[in-house]
Amino acid sequence: MAGERLRDGYGREISYLRIAVTDKCNFRCVYCMPENGVPPRAHGELLTAEETARFARLVAGEGIRRIRLTGGEPLVSNRLLPLMRAIRAIPEIEDISLTTNGALLPKLAPELKEAGLDRVNISLDTLDPAQFGQITRLGRIEQTMRGIDAALAWGFTPVKVNCVVVRRLHQDVFGLARLSIGRPIHLRFIEYMPIGDEGGRDLVAADAASGESGELRPEQWDASDTVPSAELRERINAAARAAGLSDLEPLEEADAPSGAGPARYWRFPGARGTVGFISAMSNHFCSACNRLRLTADGAVRPCLFSDEEHSVREALRAGDDARVLDIYRAAIAHKPGEHEVIAGTARAMSQIGG
Protein backbone atom coordinates (compact mmCIF):
# COMPACT_ATOMS: atom_id res chain seq x y z
CA MET A 1 0.00 0.00 0.00
CA ALA A 2 1.29 3.50 -0.89
CA GLY A 3 2.97 5.24 2.01
CA GLU A 4 4.11 2.08 3.76
CA ARG A 5 7.86 1.72 4.11
CA LEU A 6 9.32 -0.93 1.86
CA ARG A 7 11.53 -3.57 3.43
CA ASP A 8 14.51 -5.22 1.81
CA GLY A 9 15.21 -8.93 1.85
CA TYR A 10 16.65 -8.67 5.36
CA GLY A 11 13.65 -6.97 6.91
CA ARG A 12 15.17 -3.47 7.03
CA GLU A 13 12.74 -0.58 6.43
CA ILE A 14 14.11 1.71 3.70
CA SER A 15 13.23 5.27 4.74
CA TYR A 16 16.32 7.35 3.90
CA LEU A 17 17.53 8.55 0.47
CA ARG A 18 20.80 10.32 -0.25
CA ILE A 19 20.68 12.36 -3.47
CA ALA A 20 23.88 13.51 -5.20
CA VAL A 21 22.88 16.84 -6.76
CA THR A 22 26.18 17.13 -8.66
CA ASP A 23 29.54 15.40 -8.90
CA LYS A 24 31.41 18.72 -9.15
CA CYS A 25 33.06 20.55 -6.27
CA ASN A 26 34.92 23.77 -5.46
CA PHE A 27 37.44 21.73 -3.41
CA ARG A 28 39.49 18.73 -4.56
CA CYS A 29 39.76 16.69 -1.36
CA VAL A 30 42.21 13.82 -1.69
CA TYR A 31 39.70 11.32 -0.31
CA CYS A 32 36.83 12.39 -2.57
CA MET A 33 37.94 13.26 -6.09
CA PRO A 34 40.95 13.40 -8.45
CA GLU A 35 43.19 16.46 -8.41
CA ASN A 36 41.78 17.70 -11.73
CA GLY A 37 38.17 16.97 -10.78
CA VAL A 38 35.82 14.42 -12.31
CA PRO A 39 35.54 14.11 -16.11
CA PRO A 40 33.07 16.65 -17.54
CA ARG A 41 29.63 15.35 -18.43
CA ALA A 42 27.23 16.38 -21.15
CA HIS A 43 24.34 18.39 -19.75
CA GLY A 44 21.86 15.68 -20.66
CA GLU A 45 23.68 13.02 -18.63
CA LEU A 46 22.62 14.54 -15.32
CA LEU A 47 19.12 14.54 -13.90
CA THR A 48 17.35 17.89 -13.89
CA ALA A 49 15.92 19.29 -10.66
CA GLU A 50 12.45 18.41 -11.93
CA GLU A 51 13.40 14.79 -12.69
CA THR A 52 15.07 14.35 -9.31
CA ALA A 53 12.08 15.89 -7.53
CA ARG A 54 9.73 13.55 -9.36
CA PHE A 55 11.77 10.57 -8.25
CA ALA A 56 11.65 11.89 -4.67
CA ARG A 57 7.86 12.21 -4.85
CA LEU A 58 7.49 8.67 -6.15
CA VAL A 59 9.71 7.07 -3.52
CA ALA A 60 8.11 9.12 -0.75
CA GLY A 61 5.01 7.09 -1.55
CA GLU A 62 7.12 3.96 -0.96
CA GLY A 63 8.21 5.00 2.53
CA ILE A 64 11.11 7.46 2.11
CA ARG A 65 10.87 10.01 4.92
CA ARG A 66 14.33 11.58 5.11
CA ILE A 67 16.42 13.00 2.26
CA ARG A 68 20.04 14.16 2.33
CA LEU A 69 21.35 16.30 -0.53
CA THR A 70 25.03 15.70 -1.27
CA GLY A 71 27.59 15.99 -4.04
CA GLY A 72 30.30 16.61 -4.94
CA GLU A 73 29.51 19.94 -3.36
CA PRO A 74 25.76 20.56 -3.65
CA LEU A 75 26.08 24.31 -3.07
CA VAL A 76 27.84 24.78 -6.43
CA SER A 77 24.80 23.46 -8.32
CA ASN A 78 22.05 25.76 -9.59
CA ARG A 79 19.71 22.74 -9.30
CA LEU A 80 19.94 22.70 -5.51
CA LEU A 81 17.49 25.39 -4.41
CA PRO A 82 14.64 24.51 -6.81
CA LEU A 83 15.11 20.84 -5.94
CA MET A 84 15.03 21.57 -2.22
CA ARG A 85 11.83 23.62 -2.54
CA ALA A 86 10.20 20.83 -4.51
CA ILE A 87 11.20 18.21 -1.95
CA ARG A 88 9.98 20.40 0.91
CA ALA A 89 6.56 20.42 -0.74
CA ILE A 90 6.28 16.60 -0.55
CA PRO A 91 4.02 15.91 2.44
CA GLU A 92 5.65 12.61 3.39
CA ILE A 93 9.18 14.03 3.68
CA GLU A 94 9.92 14.78 7.33
CA ASP A 95 13.56 15.88 7.18
CA ILE A 96 15.89 17.47 4.61
CA SER A 97 19.61 17.65 5.32
CA LEU A 98 22.69 18.75 3.39
CA THR A 99 26.34 17.67 3.29
CA THR A 100 28.74 20.49 2.38
CA ASN A 101 32.29 21.74 2.78
CA GLY A 102 30.77 24.95 4.13
CA ALA A 103 32.59 27.41 1.89
CA LEU A 104 29.42 28.82 0.31
CA LEU A 105 27.19 28.60 3.39
CA PRO A 106 27.68 32.22 4.50
CA LYS A 107 26.28 33.38 1.15
CA LEU A 108 23.54 30.77 0.69
CA ALA A 109 22.32 30.06 4.24
CA PRO A 110 19.36 32.50 4.07
CA GLU A 111 18.06 30.96 0.82
CA LEU A 112 18.60 27.44 2.14
CA LYS A 113 16.61 28.27 5.25
CA GLU A 114 13.80 29.74 3.15
CA ALA A 115 13.82 26.69 0.87
CA GLY A 116 13.21 24.37 3.82
CA LEU A 117 16.59 22.92 4.80
CA ASP A 118 16.51 21.44 8.31
CA ARG A 119 20.13 20.65 9.11
CA VAL A 120 23.67 20.46 7.76
CA ASN A 121 26.76 18.26 7.93
CA ILE A 122 30.02 20.14 7.30
CA SER A 123 33.31 18.44 6.42
CA LEU A 124 36.36 19.48 8.47
CA ASP A 125 39.31 17.08 8.61
CA THR A 126 41.87 19.21 10.40
CA LEU A 127 42.33 22.49 12.29
CA ASP A 128 45.79 23.04 10.84
CA PRO A 129 45.58 25.59 7.99
CA ALA A 130 48.49 24.14 6.01
CA GLN A 131 47.19 20.58 6.32
CA PHE A 132 43.68 21.76 5.43
CA GLY A 133 45.07 23.20 2.19
CA GLN A 134 46.88 19.96 1.41
CA ILE A 135 43.82 17.79 2.03
CA THR A 136 41.34 19.99 0.12
CA ARG A 137 43.86 21.17 -2.52
CA LEU A 138 41.76 24.31 -3.24
CA GLY A 139 40.21 25.19 0.13
CA ARG A 140 41.11 27.44 3.05
CA ILE A 141 40.17 26.59 6.61
CA GLU A 142 38.64 29.99 7.26
CA GLN A 143 36.03 29.26 4.56
CA THR A 144 34.79 26.17 6.36
CA MET A 145 34.93 27.80 9.80
CA ARG A 146 32.81 30.69 8.51
CA GLY A 147 30.42 28.09 7.11
CA ILE A 148 30.06 26.52 10.56
CA ASP A 149 29.38 29.97 12.04
CA ALA A 150 26.72 30.63 9.40
CA ALA A 151 25.02 27.28 10.01
CA LEU A 152 24.75 28.04 13.73
CA ALA A 153 23.65 31.63 13.16
CA TRP A 154 20.83 30.61 10.83
CA GLY A 155 19.50 28.01 13.21
CA PHE A 156 20.12 24.78 11.33
CA THR A 157 19.77 22.03 13.92
CA PRO A 158 21.77 20.01 14.54
CA VAL A 159 25.06 21.21 13.01
CA LYS A 160 27.29 18.18 12.50
CA VAL A 161 30.98 18.40 11.61
CA ASN A 162 32.50 15.34 9.89
CA CYS A 163 36.18 14.37 10.08
CA VAL A 164 37.65 11.45 8.13
CA VAL A 165 40.58 10.18 10.21
CA VAL A 166 43.70 8.90 8.41
CA ARG A 167 46.42 7.48 10.63
CA ARG A 168 49.42 8.90 8.84
CA LEU A 169 47.93 12.40 8.71
CA HIS A 170 48.31 12.67 12.50
CA GLN A 171 45.26 14.95 12.76
CA ASP A 172 44.61 16.80 16.02
CA VAL A 173 41.47 14.85 16.79
CA PHE A 174 41.30 16.15 20.36
CA GLY A 175 41.39 19.72 19.09
CA LEU A 176 38.46 18.93 16.81
CA ALA A 177 36.54 17.11 19.55
CA ARG A 178 37.12 20.06 21.87
CA LEU A 179 35.09 22.28 19.52
CA SER A 180 32.01 20.55 20.93
CA ILE A 181 32.56 21.86 24.46
CA GLY A 182 31.67 25.52 24.03
CA ARG A 183 29.37 25.38 21.00
CA PRO A 184 26.42 23.15 20.00
CA ILE A 185 28.52 21.34 17.39
CA HIS A 186 28.36 17.59 16.91
CA LEU A 187 31.79 16.31 15.83
CA ARG A 188 31.70 12.95 14.03
CA PHE A 189 34.85 10.97 13.36
CA ILE A 190 34.56 8.63 10.37
CA GLU A 191 36.78 5.62 9.80
CA TYR A 192 38.80 5.73 6.61
CA MET A 193 37.13 3.62 3.86
CA PRO A 194 38.40 2.24 0.50
CA ILE A 195 36.17 4.05 -2.00
CA GLY A 196 37.32 4.65 -5.59
CA ASP A 197 39.60 2.71 -7.92
CA GLU A 198 43.27 2.07 -7.27
CA GLY A 199 44.41 4.64 -9.83
CA GLY A 200 42.63 7.57 -8.18
CA ARG A 201 41.29 6.12 -4.97
CA ASP A 202 39.26 8.24 -2.65
CA LEU A 203 39.81 7.96 1.08
CA VAL A 204 43.42 7.09 0.47
CA ALA A 205 46.40 7.58 2.70
CA ALA A 206 48.14 10.90 2.33
CA ASP A 207 51.59 11.44 3.79
CA ALA A 208 52.74 15.04 3.49
CA ALA A 209 56.28 13.99 4.36
CA SER A 210 56.56 11.36 1.63
CA GLY A 211 56.95 13.66 -1.35
CA GLU A 212 59.94 15.88 -1.95
CA SER A 213 57.66 18.87 -2.44
CA GLY A 214 55.57 17.96 0.60
CA GLU A 215 52.52 17.04 -1.48
CA LEU A 216 50.04 14.50 -0.26
CA ARG A 217 50.46 11.06 -1.80
CA PRO A 218 47.03 9.50 -2.27
CA GLU A 219 48.37 6.46 -4.11
CA GLN A 220 50.01 5.20 -0.91
CA TRP A 221 46.78 4.07 0.82
CA ASP A 222 46.79 0.86 2.80
CA ALA A 223 44.45 -0.60 5.37
CA SER A 224 46.73 0.33 8.27
CA ASP A 225 45.61 3.95 7.83
CA THR A 226 42.15 3.14 9.19
CA VAL A 227 41.96 4.14 12.86
CA PRO A 228 39.31 2.06 14.65
CA SER A 229 36.84 4.17 16.60
CA ALA A 230 37.73 2.53 19.93
CA GLU A 231 41.39 3.48 19.47
CA LEU A 232 40.45 6.98 18.39
CA ARG A 233 38.26 7.49 21.43
CA GLU A 234 41.13 6.46 23.70
CA ARG A 235 43.43 8.95 21.94
CA ILE A 236 40.92 11.72 22.57
CA ASN A 237 40.45 10.74 26.20
CA ALA A 238 44.20 10.60 26.82
CA ALA A 239 44.63 14.08 25.35
CA ALA A 240 41.67 15.34 27.39
CA ARG A 241 43.19 14.05 30.63
CA ALA A 242 46.52 15.68 29.75
CA ALA A 243 44.61 18.96 29.29
CA GLY A 244 42.88 18.60 32.65
CA LEU A 245 39.51 17.52 31.26
CA SER A 246 37.39 14.46 31.97
CA ASP A 247 36.93 11.55 29.59
CA LEU A 248 34.11 11.39 27.10
CA GLU A 249 30.91 9.94 28.53
CA PRO A 250 28.57 7.75 26.42
CA LEU A 251 25.16 9.15 25.54
CA GLU A 252 21.91 7.27 25.58
CA GLU A 253 20.41 6.92 22.11
CA ALA A 254 17.52 9.20 23.13
CA ASP A 255 20.01 12.00 23.91
CA ALA A 256 21.86 11.80 20.58
CA PRO A 257 21.34 14.59 18.01
CA SER A 258 18.52 14.08 15.53
CA GLY A 259 19.33 12.08 12.44
CA ALA A 260 21.98 10.20 14.41
CA GLY A 261 22.15 7.37 11.87
CA PRO A 262 25.10 4.99 12.33
CA ALA A 263 27.11 7.23 14.69
CA ARG A 264 27.52 6.39 18.36
CA TYR A 265 27.69 9.52 20.48
CA TRP A 266 29.67 10.63 23.52
CA ARG A 267 30.04 13.95 25.33
CA PHE A 268 32.56 15.79 27.46
CA PRO A 269 30.92 16.54 30.84
CA GLY A 270 29.07 19.85 30.58
CA ALA A 271 29.69 20.24 26.84
CA ARG A 272 27.11 21.91 24.62
CA GLY A 273 27.79 19.54 21.73
CA THR A 274 28.69 15.89 21.28
CA VAL A 275 31.39 13.65 19.78
CA GLY A 276 30.29 10.81 17.52
CA PHE A 277 32.07 7.86 15.93
CA ILE A 278 31.08 6.16 12.68
CA SER A 279 32.71 2.72 12.60
CA ALA A 280 32.14 1.68 8.99
CA MET A 281 35.21 -0.58 8.96
CA SER A 282 35.74 -1.83 12.51
CA ASN A 283 32.13 -2.38 13.52
CA HIS A 284 29.74 -2.69 10.59
CA PHE A 285 26.28 -1.22 11.14
CA CYS A 286 24.81 -2.86 8.03
CA SER A 287 22.07 -4.62 9.99
CA ALA A 288 20.47 -1.23 10.68
CA CYS A 289 21.13 0.38 7.27
CA ASN A 290 17.95 2.05 5.99
CA ARG A 291 19.31 4.02 3.04
CA LEU A 292 19.71 4.08 -0.72
CA ARG A 293 21.67 6.50 -2.88
CA LEU A 294 20.72 8.29 -6.10
CA THR A 295 23.65 9.52 -8.18
CA ALA A 296 23.58 12.78 -10.12
CA ASP A 297 23.15 10.83 -13.37
CA GLY A 298 20.17 8.87 -12.09
CA ALA A 299 21.54 5.56 -10.79
CA VAL A 300 20.15 4.04 -7.60
CA ARG A 301 22.88 2.38 -5.53
CA PRO A 302 21.73 -0.10 -2.88
CA CYS A 303 25.10 0.01 -1.05
CA LEU A 304 27.96 2.51 -0.87
CA PHE A 305 30.54 -0.28 -1.12
CA SER A 306 28.98 -2.10 -4.08
CA ASP A 307 29.18 -1.08 -7.73
CA GLU A 308 25.69 -2.47 -8.42
CA GLU A 309 23.47 0.31 -9.79
CA HIS A 310 19.92 0.56 -11.13
CA SER A 311 19.40 3.50 -13.50
CA VAL A 312 16.07 5.34 -13.45
CA ARG A 313 17.08 8.15 -15.80
CA GLU A 314 15.48 6.87 -18.99
CA ALA A 315 12.30 5.79 -17.21
CA LEU A 316 11.99 9.25 -15.65
CA ARG A 317 12.47 10.92 -19.03
CA ALA A 318 9.90 8.64 -20.60
CA GLY A 319 7.40 9.65 -17.93
CA ASP A 320 7.01 5.99 -16.96
CA ASP A 321 6.40 6.24 -13.22
CA ALA A 322 5.48 2.56 -12.94
CA ARG A 323 8.83 1.60 -14.47
CA VAL A 324 10.68 3.99 -12.13
CA LEU A 325 9.07 2.29 -9.14
CA ASP A 326 9.84 -1.17 -10.51
CA ILE A 327 13.52 -0.22 -10.79
CA TYR A 328 13.50 1.33 -7.32
CA ARG A 329 11.95 -1.79 -5.80
CA ALA A 330 14.49 -3.96 -7.60
CA ALA A 331 17.30 -1.88 -6.08
CA ILE A 332 15.84 -2.47 -2.61
CA ALA A 333 15.53 -6.19 -3.33
CA HIS A 334 19.25 -6.27 -4.26
CA LYS A 335 20.44 -4.43 -1.15
CA PRO A 336 23.09 -6.72 0.40
CA GLY A 337 22.89 -7.93 3.98
CA GLU A 338 26.27 -6.37 4.70
CA HIS A 339 29.13 -4.80 2.80
CA GLU A 340 32.51 -6.38 2.31
CA VAL A 341 35.83 -4.65 2.96
CA ILE A 342 36.81 -4.12 -0.64
CA ALA A 343 39.80 -2.83 -2.59
CA GLY A 344 37.85 0.02 -4.15
CA THR A 345 34.85 1.03 -6.23
CA ALA A 346 34.53 2.03 -9.87
CA ARG A 347 33.19 5.48 -8.99
CA ALA A 348 34.80 8.15 -6.86
CA MET A 349 33.02 9.33 -3.70
CA SER A 350 32.04 12.60 -5.40
CA GLN A 351 30.28 10.59 -8.13
CA ILE A 352 28.43 8.36 -5.65
CA GLY A 353 27.26 10.94 -3.17
CA GLY A 354 28.96 10.69 0.21
Coordinates of C-alpha atoms in Angstrom, one line a residue:
M1 CA 0.0 0.0 0.0
A2 CA 1.3 3.5 -0.9
G3 CA 3.0 5.2 2.0
E4 CA 4.1 2.1 3.8
R5 CA 7.9 1.7 4.1
L6 CA 9.3 -0.9 1.9
R7 CA 11.5 -3.6 3.4
D8 CA 14.5 -5.2 1.8
G9 CA 15.2 -8.9 1.8
Y10 CA 16.7 -8.7 5.4
G11 CA 13.6 -7.0 6.9
R12 CA 15.2 -3.5 7.0
E13 CA 12.7 -0.6 6.4
I14 CA 14.1 1.7 3.7
S15 CA 13.2 5.3 4.7
Y16 CA 16.3 7.4 3.9
L17 CA 17.5 8.5 0.5
R18 CA 20.8 10.3 -0.2
I19 CA 20.7 12.4 -3.5
A20 CA 23.9 13.5 -5.2
V21 CA 22.9 16.8 -6.8
T22 CA 26.2 17.1 -8.7
D23 CA 29.5 15.4 -8.9
K24 CA 31.4 18.7 -9.2
C25 CA 33.1 20.6 -6.3
N26 CA 34.9 23.8 -5.5
F27 CA 37.4 21.7 -3.4
R28 CA 39.5 18.7 -4.6
C29 CA 39.8 16.7 -1.4
V30 CA 42.2 13.8 -1.7
Y31 CA 39.7 11.3 -0.3
C32 CA 36.8 12.4 -2.6
M33 CA 37.9 13.3 -6.1
P34 CA 40.9 13.4 -8.5
E35 CA 43.2 16.5 -8.4
N36 CA 41.8 17.7 -11.7
G37 CA 38.2 17.0 -10.8
V38 CA 35.8 14.4 -12.3
P39 CA 35.5 14.1 -16.1
P40 CA 33.1 16.6 -17.5
R41 CA 29.6 15.3 -18.4
A42 CA 27.2 16.4 -21.1
H43 CA 24.3 18.4 -19.7
G44 CA 21.9 15.7 -20.7
E45 CA 23.7 13.0 -18.6
L46 CA 22.6 14.5 -15.3
L47 CA 19.1 14.5 -13.9
T48 CA 17.4 17.9 -13.9
A49 CA 15.9 19.3 -10.7
E50 CA 12.4 18.4 -11.9
E51 CA 13.4 14.8 -12.7
T52 CA 15.1 14.3 -9.3
A53 CA 12.1 15.9 -7.5
R54 CA 9.7 13.6 -9.4
F55 CA 11.8 10.6 -8.3
A56 CA 11.6 11.9 -4.7
R57 CA 7.9 12.2 -4.8
L58 CA 7.5 8.7 -6.2
V59 CA 9.7 7.1 -3.5
A60 CA 8.1 9.1 -0.8
G61 CA 5.0 7.1 -1.6
E62 CA 7.1 4.0 -1.0
G63 CA 8.2 5.0 2.5
I64 CA 11.1 7.5 2.1
R65 CA 10.9 10.0 4.9
R66 CA 14.3 11.6 5.1
I67 CA 16.4 13.0 2.3
R68 CA 20.0 14.2 2.3
L69 CA 21.4 16.3 -0.5
T70 CA 25.0 15.7 -1.3
G71 CA 27.6 16.0 -4.0
G72 CA 30.3 16.6 -4.9
E73 CA 29.5 19.9 -3.4
P74 CA 25.8 20.6 -3.6
L75 CA 26.1 24.3 -3.1
V76 CA 27.8 24.8 -6.4
S77 CA 24.8 23.5 -8.3
N78 CA 22.0 25.8 -9.6
R79 CA 19.7 22.7 -9.3
L80 CA 19.9 22.7 -5.5
L81 CA 17.5 25.4 -4.4
P82 CA 14.6 24.5 -6.8
L83 CA 15.1 20.8 -5.9
M84 CA 15.0 21.6 -2.2
R85 CA 11.8 23.6 -2.5
A86 CA 10.2 20.8 -4.5
I87 CA 11.2 18.2 -1.9
R88 CA 10.0 20.4 0.9
A89 CA 6.6 20.4 -0.7
I90 CA 6.3 16.6 -0.6
P91 CA 4.0 15.9 2.4
E92 CA 5.6 12.6 3.4
I93 CA 9.2 14.0 3.7
E94 CA 9.9 14.8 7.3
D95 CA 13.6 15.9 7.2
I96 CA 15.9 17.5 4.6
S97 CA 19.6 17.6 5.3
L98 CA 22.7 18.7 3.4
T99 CA 26.3 17.7 3.3
T100 CA 28.7 20.5 2.4
N101 CA 32.3 21.7 2.8
G102 CA 30.8 24.9 4.1
A103 CA 32.6 27.4 1.9
L104 CA 29.4 28.8 0.3
L105 CA 27.2 28.6 3.4
P106 CA 27.7 32.2 4.5
K107 CA 26.3 33.4 1.1
L108 CA 23.5 30.8 0.7
A109 CA 22.3 30.1 4.2
P110 CA 19.4 32.5 4.1
E111 CA 18.1 31.0 0.8
L112 CA 18.6 27.4 2.1
K113 CA 16.6 28.3 5.3
E114 CA 13.8 29.7 3.2
A115 CA 13.8 26.7 0.9
G116 CA 13.2 24.4 3.8
L117 CA 16.6 22.9 4.8
D118 CA 16.5 21.4 8.3
R119 CA 20.1 20.6 9.1
V120 CA 23.7 20.5 7.8
N121 CA 26.8 18.3 7.9
I122 CA 30.0 20.1 7.3
S123 CA 33.3 18.4 6.4
L124 CA 36.4 19.5 8.5
D125 CA 39.3 17.1 8.6
T126 CA 41.9 19.2 10.4
L127 CA 42.3 22.5 12.3
D128 CA 45.8 23.0 10.8
P129 CA 45.6 25.6 8.0
A130 CA 48.5 24.1 6.0
Q131 CA 47.2 20.6 6.3
F132 CA 43.7 21.8 5.4
G133 CA 45.1 23.2 2.2
Q134 CA 46.9 20.0 1.4
I135 CA 43.8 17.8 2.0
T136 CA 41.3 20.0 0.1
R137 CA 43.9 21.2 -2.5
L138 CA 41.8 24.3 -3.2
G139 CA 40.2 25.2 0.1
R140 CA 41.1 27.4 3.1
I141 CA 40.2 26.6 6.6
E142 CA 38.6 30.0 7.3
Q143 CA 36.0 29.3 4.6
T144 CA 34.8 26.2 6.4
M145 CA 34.9 27.8 9.8
R146 CA 32.8 30.7 8.5
G147 CA 30.4 28.1 7.1
I148 CA 30.1 26.5 10.6
D149 CA 29.4 30.0 12.0
A150 CA 26.7 30.6 9.4
A151 CA 25.0 27.3 10.0
L152 CA 24.7 28.0 13.7
A153 CA 23.6 31.6 13.2
W154 CA 20.8 30.6 10.8
G155 CA 19.5 28.0 13.2
F156 CA 20.1 24.8 11.3
T157 CA 19.8 22.0 13.9
P158 CA 21.8 20.0 14.5
V159 CA 25.1 21.2 13.0
K160 CA 27.3 18.2 12.5
V161 CA 31.0 18.4 11.6
N162 CA 32.5 15.3 9.9
C163 CA 36.2 14.4 10.1
V164 CA 37.6 11.5 8.1
V165 CA 40.6 10.2 10.2
V166 CA 43.7 8.9 8.4
R167 CA 46.4 7.5 10.6
R168 CA 49.4 8.9 8.8
L169 CA 47.9 12.4 8.7
H170 CA 48.3 12.7 12.5
Q171 CA 45.3 15.0 12.8
D172 CA 44.6 16.8 16.0
V173 CA 41.5 14.8 16.8
F174 CA 41.3 16.1 20.4
G175 CA 41.4 19.7 19.1
L176 CA 38.5 18.9 16.8
A177 CA 36.5 17.1 19.5
R178 CA 37.1 20.1 21.9
L179 CA 35.1 22.3 19.5
S180 CA 32.0 20.6 20.9
I181 CA 32.6 21.9 24.5
G182 CA 31.7 25.5 24.0
R183 CA 29.4 25.4 21.0
P184 CA 26.4 23.1 20.0
I185 CA 28.5 21.3 17.4
H186 CA 28.4 17.6 16.9
L187 CA 31.8 16.3 15.8
R188 CA 31.7 13.0 14.0
F189 CA 34.8 11.0 13.4
I190 CA 34.6 8.6 10.4
E191 CA 36.8 5.6 9.8
Y192 CA 38.8 5.7 6.6
M193 CA 37.1 3.6 3.9
P194 CA 38.4 2.2 0.5
I195 CA 36.2 4.0 -2.0
G196 CA 37.3 4.7 -5.6
D197 CA 39.6 2.7 -7.9
E198 CA 43.3 2.1 -7.3
G199 CA 44.4 4.6 -9.8
G200 CA 42.6 7.6 -8.2
R201 CA 41.3 6.1 -5.0
D202 CA 39.3 8.2 -2.7
L203 CA 39.8 8.0 1.1
V204 CA 43.4 7.1 0.5
A205 CA 46.4 7.6 2.7
A206 CA 48.1 10.9 2.3
D207 CA 51.6 11.4 3.8
A208 CA 52.7 15.0 3.5
A209 CA 56.3 14.0 4.4
S210 CA 56.6 11.4 1.6
G211 CA 56.9 13.7 -1.3
E212 CA 59.9 15.9 -1.9
S213 CA 57.7 18.9 -2.4
G214 CA 55.6 18.0 0.6
E215 CA 52.5 17.0 -1.5
L216 CA 50.0 14.5 -0.3
R217 CA 50.5 11.1 -1.8
P218 CA 47.0 9.5 -2.3
E219 CA 48.4 6.5 -4.1
Q220 CA 50.0 5.2 -0.9
W221 CA 46.8 4.1 0.8
D222 CA 46.8 0.9 2.8
A223 CA 44.4 -0.6 5.4
S224 CA 46.7 0.3 8.3
D225 CA 45.6 3.9 7.8
T226 CA 42.2 3.1 9.2
V227 CA 42.0 4.1 12.9
P228 CA 39.3 2.1 14.7
S229 CA 36.8 4.2 16.6
A230 CA 37.7 2.5 19.9
E231 CA 41.4 3.5 19.5
L232 CA 40.4 7.0 18.4
R233 CA 38.3 7.5 21.4
E234 CA 41.1 6.5 23.7
R235 CA 43.4 8.9 21.9
I236 CA 40.9 11.7 22.6
N237 CA 40.4 10.7 26.2
A238 CA 44.2 10.6 26.8
A239 CA 44.6 14.1 25.4
A240 CA 41.7 15.3 27.4
R241 CA 43.2 14.0 30.6
A242 CA 46.5 15.7 29.8
A243 CA 44.6 19.0 29.3
G244 CA 42.9 18.6 32.6
L245 CA 39.5 17.5 31.3
S246 CA 37.4 14.5 32.0
D247 CA 36.9 11.5 29.6
L248 CA 34.1 11.4 27.1
E249 CA 30.9 9.9 28.5
P250 CA 28.6 7.8 26.4
L251 CA 25.2 9.1 25.5
E252 CA 21.9 7.3 25.6
E253 CA 20.4 6.9 22.1
A254 CA 17.5 9.2 23.1
D255 CA 20.0 12.0 23.9
A256 CA 21.9 11.8 20.6
P257 CA 21.3 14.6 18.0
S258 CA 18.5 14.1 15.5
G259 CA 19.3 12.1 12.4
A260 CA 22.0 10.2 14.4
G261 CA 22.2 7.4 11.9
P262 CA 25.1 5.0 12.3
A263 CA 27.1 7.2 14.7
R264 CA 27.5 6.4 18.4
Y265 CA 27.7 9.5 20.5
W266 CA 29.7 10.6 23.5
R267 CA 30.0 13.9 25.3
F268 CA 32.6 15.8 27.5
P269 CA 30.9 16.5 30.8
G270 CA 29.1 19.8 30.6
A271 CA 29.7 20.2 26.8
R272 CA 27.1 21.9 24.6
G273 CA 27.8 19.5 21.7
T274 CA 28.7 15.9 21.3
V275 CA 31.4 13.7 19.8
G276 CA 30.3 10.8 17.5
F277 CA 32.1 7.9 15.9
I278 CA 31.1 6.2 12.7
S279 CA 32.7 2.7 12.6
A280 CA 32.1 1.7 9.0
M281 CA 35.2 -0.6 9.0
S282 CA 35.7 -1.8 12.5
N283 CA 32.1 -2.4 13.5
H284 CA 29.7 -2.7 10.6
F285 CA 26.3 -1.2 11.1
C286 CA 24.8 -2.9 8.0
S287 CA 22.1 -4.6 10.0
A288 CA 20.5 -1.2 10.7
C289 CA 21.1 0.4 7.3
N290 CA 18.0 2.0 6.0
R291 CA 19.3 4.0 3.0
L292 CA 19.7 4.1 -0.7
R293 CA 21.7 6.5 -2.9
L294 CA 20.7 8.3 -6.1
T295 CA 23.7 9.5 -8.2
A296 CA 23.6 12.8 -10.1
D297 CA 23.1 10.8 -13.4
G298 CA 20.2 8.9 -12.1
A299 CA 21.5 5.6 -10.8
V300 CA 20.1 4.0 -7.6
R301 CA 22.9 2.4 -5.5
P302 CA 21.7 -0.1 -2.9
C303 CA 25.1 0.0 -1.0
L304 CA 28.0 2.5 -0.9
F305 CA 30.5 -0.3 -1.1
S306 CA 29.0 -2.1 -4.1
D307 CA 29.2 -1.1 -7.7
E308 CA 25.7 -2.5 -8.4
E309 CA 23.5 0.3 -9.8
H310 CA 19.9 0.6 -11.1
S311 CA 19.4 3.5 -13.5
V312 CA 16.1 5.3 -13.4
R313 CA 17.1 8.2 -15.8
E314 CA 15.5 6.9 -19.0
A315 CA 12.3 5.8 -17.2
L316 CA 12.0 9.2 -15.6
R317 CA 12.5 10.9 -19.0
A318 CA 9.9 8.6 -20.6
G319 CA 7.4 9.6 -17.9
D320 CA 7.0 6.0 -17.0
D321 CA 6.4 6.2 -13.2
A322 CA 5.5 2.6 -12.9
R323 CA 8.8 1.6 -14.5
V324 CA 10.7 4.0 -12.1
L325 CA 9.1 2.3 -9.1
D326 CA 9.8 -1.2 -10.5
I327 CA 13.5 -0.2 -10.8
Y328 CA 13.5 1.3 -7.3
R329 CA 12.0 -1.8 -5.8
A330 CA 14.5 -4.0 -7.6
A331 CA 17.3 -1.9 -6.1
I332 CA 15.8 -2.5 -2.6
A333 CA 15.5 -6.2 -3.3
H334 CA 19.3 -6.3 -4.3
K335 CA 20.4 -4.4 -1.1
P336 CA 23.1 -6.7 0.4
G337 CA 22.9 -7.9 4.0
E338 CA 26.3 -6.4 4.7
H339 CA 29.1 -4.8 2.8
E340 CA 32.5 -6.4 2.3
V341 CA 35.8 -4.7 3.0
I342 CA 36.8 -4.1 -0.6
A343 CA 39.8 -2.8 -2.6
G344 CA 37.9 0.0 -4.1
T345 CA 34.9 1.0 -6.2
A346 CA 34.5 2.0 -9.9
R347 CA 33.2 5.5 -9.0
A348 CA 34.8 8.2 -6.9
M349 CA 33.0 9.3 -3.7
S350 CA 32.0 12.6 -5.4
Q351 CA 30.3 10.6 -8.1
I352 CA 28.4 8.4 -5.7
G353 CA 27.3 10.9 -3.2
G354 CA 29.0 10.7 0.2

